[in-house]
mmCIF file of C-alpha atoms in Angstrom:
data_model
loop_
_atom_site.group_PDB
_atom_site.id
_atom_site.type_symbol
_atom_site.label_atom_id
_atom_site.label_comp_id
_atom_site.label_asym_id
_atom_site.label_seq_id
_atom_site.Cartn_x
_atom_site.Cartn_y
_atom_site.Cartn_z
ATOM 1 C CA MET N 1 164.248 257.008 39.399
ATOM 2 C CA THR N 2 165.518 257.444 43.180
ATOM 3 C CA HIS N 3 167.806 255.254 44.678
ATOM 4 C CA GLY N 4 165.853 252.560 46.579
ATOM 5 C CA GLU N 5 163.050 252.444 44.358
ATOM 6 C CA SER N 6 162.323 249.943 41.659
ATOM 7 C CA HIS N 7 159.868 249.006 38.476
ATOM 8 C CA PRO N 8 157.227 246.630 38.991
ATOM 9 C CA GLN N 9 158.491 243.307 37.807
ATOM 10 C CA PRO N 10 156.394 241.452 35.114
ATOM 11 C CA ALA N 11 154.436 238.757 36.676
ATOM 12 C CA ALA N 12 155.573 235.536 35.648
ATOM 13 C CA ALA N 13 153.249 232.719 34.585
ATOM 14 C CA ALA N 14 152.177 230.165 36.886
ATOM 15 C CA PRO N 15 154.375 226.951 35.615
ATOM 16 C CA GLY N 16 151.600 224.808 34.269
ATOM 17 C CA GLY N 17 149.106 226.914 35.328
ATOM 18 C CA ARG N 18 146.614 229.389 34.479
ATOM 19 C CA VAL N 19 146.757 233.175 35.688
ATOM 20 C CA VAL N 20 143.636 235.290 36.156
ATOM 21 C CA LEU N 21 144.750 239.149 36.325
ATOM 22 C CA PHE N 22 142.604 241.171 38.779
ATOM 23 C CA VAL N 23 142.696 244.952 37.494
ATOM 24 C CA CYS N 24 141.679 247.782 39.253
ATOM 25 C CA PRO N 25 142.389 251.522 38.392
ATOM 26 C CA HIS N 26 145.738 252.064 40.732
ATOM 27 C CA GLY N 27 146.659 248.422 40.958
ATOM 28 C CA ALA N 28 147.223 249.069 44.680
ATOM 29 C CA GLY N 29 143.993 248.317 46.697
ATOM 30 C CA LYS N 30 140.999 246.462 45.597
ATOM 31 C CA SER N 31 142.660 243.797 42.838
ATOM 32 C CA ARG N 32 145.258 243.172 45.574
ATOM 33 C CA ILE N 33 142.830 242.417 47.964
ATOM 34 C CA ALA N 34 141.318 239.925 45.278
ATOM 35 C CA GLN N 35 144.424 238.605 44.212
ATOM 36 C CA ALA N 36 145.222 237.483 48.063
ATOM 37 C CA TYR N 37 141.759 235.990 48.688
ATOM 38 C CA PHE N 38 142.345 234.198 45.247
ATOM 39 C CA ASP N 39 145.637 232.789 46.126
ATOM 40 C CA ALA N 40 144.765 231.718 49.606
ATOM 41 C CA LEU N 41 141.886 229.525 48.377
ATOM 42 C CA HIS N 42 144.557 227.591 46.508
ATOM 43 C CA VAL N 43 142.251 227.076 43.335
ATOM 44 C CA GLY N 44 143.773 223.919 41.541
ATOM 45 C CA GLY N 45 145.935 224.892 38.565
ATOM 46 C CA TRP N 46 145.168 228.632 38.898
ATOM 47 C CA ARG N 47 146.654 231.724 40.485
ATOM 48 C CA ALA N 48 146.221 235.349 40.922
ATOM 49 C CA VAL N 49 147.922 239.034 39.714
ATOM 50 C CA SER N 50 146.861 242.099 40.279
ATOM 51 C CA ALA N 51 147.591 245.287 38.080
ATOM 52 C CA GLY N 52 146.171 248.773 37.500
ATOM 53 C CA THR N 53 145.109 250.523 34.553
ATOM 54 C CA ARG N 54 146.804 253.449 35.690
ATOM 55 C CA PRO N 55 148.889 252.047 38.689
ATOM 56 C CA GLN N 56 150.076 254.503 41.234
ATOM 57 C CA ALA N 57 153.761 254.408 42.542
ATOM 58 C CA THR N 58 153.451 253.204 45.890
ATOM 59 C CA VAL N 59 151.322 249.892 47.372
ATOM 60 C CA SER N 60 147.899 251.255 49.547
ATOM 61 C CA ALA N 61 147.682 250.319 53.211
ATOM 62 C CA HIS N 62 144.403 249.604 52.756
ATOM 63 C CA ALA N 63 144.702 246.080 51.506
ATOM 64 C CA ALA N 64 146.882 244.571 54.508
ATOM 65 C CA ARG N 65 144.856 246.836 57.006
ATOM 66 C CA LEU N 66 141.858 245.031 55.891
ATOM 67 C CA LEU N 67 143.319 241.422 55.558
ATOM 68 C CA ALA N 68 145.490 241.553 58.655
ATOM 69 C CA GLY N 69 144.232 238.278 60.849
ATOM 70 C CA THR N 70 142.769 236.666 57.790
ATOM 71 C CA ARG N 71 144.351 233.703 55.731
ATOM 72 C CA ALA N 72 144.634 235.898 52.732
ATOM 73 C CA ALA N 73 147.110 238.108 54.517
ATOM 74 C CA ALA N 74 150.143 235.754 53.491
ATOM 75 C CA ALA N 75 149.001 235.893 50.025
ATOM 76 C CA LEU N 76 149.050 239.305 49.389
ATOM 77 C CA ASP N 77 151.369 240.758 46.740
ATOM 78 C CA ALA N 78 153.943 243.320 48.279
ATOM 79 C CA GLY N 79 155.521 244.552 45.139
ATOM 80 C CA LEU N 80 154.863 247.711 43.465
ATOM 81 C CA PRO N 81 151.362 247.847 41.769
ATOM 82 C CA ARG N 82 152.259 247.033 37.951
ATOM 83 C CA PRO N 83 150.533 248.080 34.591
ATOM 84 C CA VAL N 84 148.002 245.313 32.818
ATOM 85 C CA SER N 85 150.825 245.336 30.223
ATOM 86 C CA ALA N 86 153.066 243.429 32.370
ATOM 87 C CA VAL N 87 150.926 240.604 32.591
ATOM 88 C CA PRO N 88 151.143 238.835 29.155
ATOM 89 C CA ASP N 89 148.153 236.622 28.184
ATOM 90 C CA PRO N 90 146.259 235.977 31.305
ATOM 91 C CA ASP N 91 143.749 233.433 30.854
ATOM 92 C CA LEU N 92 141.124 235.509 32.529
ATOM 93 C CA VAL N 93 141.200 239.174 33.313
ATOM 94 C CA VAL N 94 138.254 240.466 36.130
ATOM 95 C CA ALA N 95 138.232 244.117 36.126
ATOM 96 C CA ILE N 96 137.130 245.946 39.617
ATOM 97 C CA ASP N 97 135.519 249.305 39.403
ATOM 98 C CA CYS N 98 137.162 249.955 36.064
ATOM 99 C CA ASP N 99 135.425 252.488 33.861
ATOM 100 C CA GLU N 100 138.423 253.780 31.462
ATOM 101 C CA PRO N 101 140.306 252.288 29.372
ATOM 102 C CA PRO N 102 137.746 249.530 28.997
ATOM 103 C CA ILE N 103 139.704 246.176 29.073
ATOM 104 C CA PRO N 104 138.406 243.736 26.099
ATOM 105 C CA GLY N 105 137.113 240.596 27.192
ATOM 106 C CA ALA N 106 137.385 241.218 30.970
ATOM 107 C CA VAL N 107 134.673 240.106 33.228
ATOM 108 C CA SER N 108 133.605 243.274 34.898
ATOM 109 C CA TRP N 109 132.900 243.584 38.936
ATOM 110 C CA ARG N 110 131.058 246.724 40.059
ATOM 111 C CA LEU N 111 131.429 246.842 43.824
ATOM 112 C CA ARG N 112 128.637 248.161 45.727
ATOM 113 C CA HIS N 113 130.713 249.037 48.774
ATOM 114 C CA GLN N 114 133.363 251.806 47.810
ATOM 115 C CA ALA N 115 134.906 252.947 51.115
ATOM 116 C CA PHE N 116 137.943 250.873 51.952
ATOM 117 C CA ASP N 117 136.510 249.058 55.271
ATOM 118 C CA THR N 118 135.118 245.645 56.040
ATOM 119 C CA PRO N 119 131.917 245.836 53.931
ATOM 120 C CA LEU N 120 134.333 246.180 50.604
ATOM 121 C CA ARG N 121 136.545 243.532 51.931
ATOM 122 C CA ASP N 122 133.795 241.219 52.594
ATOM 123 C CA GLU N 123 132.109 242.030 48.873
ATOM 124 C CA ILE N 124 135.382 241.314 47.539
ATOM 125 C CA HIS N 125 135.560 237.983 49.168
ATOM 126 C CA ASP N 126 132.506 236.747 48.261
ATOM 127 C CA LEU N 127 132.913 237.335 44.635
ATOM 128 C CA VAL N 128 136.329 236.053 44.666
ATOM 129 C CA THR N 129 135.160 232.809 46.358
ATOM 130 C CA ALA N 130 132.180 232.358 44.001
ATOM 131 C CA LEU N 131 134.825 233.100 40.965
ATOM 132 C CA ALA N 132 137.229 230.030 42.481
ATOM 133 C CA ALA N 133 133.942 227.637 43.051
ATOM 134 C CA GLU N 134 133.016 228.415 39.164
ATOM 135 C CA LEU N 135 136.881 227.772 38.129
ATOM 136 C CA THR N 136 136.871 224.775 40.103
ATOM 137 C CA ALA N 137 133.508 223.154 38.484
ATOM 138 C CA ARG N 138 134.835 223.904 35.177
ATOM 139 C CA GLY N 139 138.026 222.256 35.898
ATOM 140 C CA THR N 140 136.111 219.103 36.902
ATOM 141 C CA ARG N 141 133.944 218.887 33.843
ATOM 142 C CA SER N 142 136.922 219.145 31.607
#
């Protein structure tokens, strides 16, 4: 490790809350967009964390670019990509375009859009919004 680099920190559990873990292959783009949208929605009792099955060494510039000007921009995780193992015992795992290795028990999202542009951002936004509504509805029924 060179001077100035740091290892990704383990994600802390939400005090008294639950954690949804968004996972994509590199943990640097799609999962971060989902994490930011989810956290910006302030789903009662929940917070989001992003990770990668094979995390890359740097943060993708795509997430910040695509979220610029949105409410989610302020919620974007700016830390280095972390491995899935850095997030112990999440309450829900959402695997975004993850083929290998499979993540047992994860909800799988296969995105129609693959290019890091507005349609991909909007597709993730819509999926996250639906997930947040589902979790909120579950919370009101318990």
